Amino acid sequence: MITRANIETAYSFFHQKWRVYKFSTMEWQKEDIEYAISSYVDNMNKELLEKIAGGSKSYLRNHSTFSADIESAVEKLEAML
């Protein structure tokens, strides 16, 4: 079951990290954010993750697609609020 609290928590965390990631010029900082998001995803509400991931098992866990994934996650979660 997805609760409003699940959505709000994920949105707040992803939005904050996305804003820093988007404007960061430091590769180590981006890598730290990718790691933090990946760790969060491992423990977040599974139903919510499935809903925003659209079936992708590597959603928010793959370096090459991370930027697009985090941006889409923020947009999807915002629309759910």
CSV table of C-alpha atoms in Angstrom, one decimal:
chain,number,residue,atom,x,y,z
A,1,MET,CA,0.0,0.0,0.0
A,2,ILE,CA,1.3,3.4,-1.0
A,3,THR,CA,0.6,6.1,1.5
A,4,ARG,CA,0.8,9.9,1.1
A,5,ALA,CA,3.7,9.8,3.6
A,6,ASN,CA,5.6,7.4,1.3
A,7,ILE,CA,5.2,9.7,-1.6
A,8,GLU,CA,6.0,12.9,0.3
A,9,THR,CA,9.1,11.4,1.9
A,10,ALA,CA,10.4,10.0,-1.4
A,11,TYR,CA,9.6,13.3,-3.2
A,12,SER,CA,11.4,15.4,-0.6
A,13,PHE,CA,14.5,13.3,-0.7
A,14,PHE,CA,14.7,12.9,-4.5
A,15,HIS,CA,13.9,16.6,-5.1
A,16,GLN,CA,16.6,17.8,-2.7
A,17,LYS,CA,19.2,15.4,-4.2
A,18,TRP,CA,18.2,16.2,-7.8
A,19,ARG,CA,18.6,20.0,-7.3
A,20,VAL,CA,22.2,19.5,-6.0
A,21,TYR,CA,23.0,16.8,-8.6
A,22,LYS,CA,21.7,18.9,-11.5
A,23,PHE,CA,23.9,21.9,-10.7
A,24,SER,CA,27.0,20.2,-9.2
A,25,THR,CA,30.3,20.4,-11.1
A,26,MET,CA,32.0,18.0,-8.7
A,27,GLU,CA,32.0,14.4,-9.9
A,28,TRP,CA,32.5,13.0,-6.4
A,29,GLN,CA,29.4,14.8,-5.2
A,30,LYS,CA,27.4,13.4,-8.0
A,31,GLU,CA,28.6,9.9,-7.2
A,32,ASP,CA,27.7,10.4,-3.5
A,33,ILE,CA,24.2,11.4,-4.5
A,34,GLU,CA,23.9,8.4,-6.8
A,35,TYR,CA,24.9,6.1,-4.0
A,36,ALA,CA,22.5,7.8,-1.5
A,37,ILE,CA,19.6,7.5,-3.9
A,38,SER,CA,20.4,3.9,-4.7
A,39,SER,CA,20.6,3.0,-1.0
A,40,TYR,CA,17.3,4.8,-0.4
A,41,VAL,CA,15.7,2.9,-3.3
A,42,ASP,CA,16.8,-0.4,-1.8
A,43,ASN,CA,14.6,0.3,1.2
A,44,MET,CA,11.7,2.4,-0.1
A,45,ASN,CA,8.1,1.3,-0.4
A,46,LYS,CA,8.3,-1.4,-3.1
A,47,GLU,CA,4.9,-0.5,-4.6
A,48,LEU,CA,5.8,3.1,-5.0
A,49,LEU,CA,9.1,2.2,-6.6
A,50,GLU,CA,7.4,-0.1,-9.1
A,51,LYS,CA,4.9,2.6,-10.0
A,52,ILE,CA,7.5,5.3,-10.7
A,53,ALA,CA,10.1,2.8,-12.3
A,54,GLY,CA,7.7,1.6,-14.9
A,55,GLY,CA,9.1,-1.9,-14.7
A,56,SER,CA,12.7,-1.0,-14.9
A,57,LYS,CA,14.9,-3.0,-12.5
A,58,SER,CA,17.8,-0.6,-12.9
A,59,TYR,CA,15.8,2.5,-12.2
A,60,LEU,CA,17.8,5.0,-10.1
A,61,ARG,CA,20.6,2.4,-9.9
A,62,ASN,CA,22.4,2.8,-13.2
A,63,HIS,CA,25.0,5.5,-13.6
A,64,SER,CA,24.3,6.0,-17.3
A,65,THR,CA,20.6,6.6,-16.8
A,66,PHE,CA,20.7,8.2,-13.4
A,67,SER,CA,20.2,11.8,-14.4
A,68,ALA,CA,17.1,11.0,-16.5
A,69,ASP,CA,15.8,8.6,-13.9
A,70,ILE,CA,16.0,11.0,-11.0
A,71,GLU,CA,14.4,13.8,-13.0
A,72,SER,CA,11.5,11.6,-14.0
A,73,ALA,CA,11.1,10.3,-10.4
A,74,VAL,CA,10.7,13.8,-9.1
A,75,GLU,CA,8.2,14.6,-11.8
A,76,LYS,CA,6.2,11.5,-11.3
A,77,LEU,CA,6.2,11.9,-7.5
A,78,GLU,CA,5.2,15.5,-7.8
A,79,ALA,CA,2.2,14.6,-9.9
A,80,MET,CA,1.1,12.1,-7.3
A,81,LEU,CA,1.1,14.7,-4.5
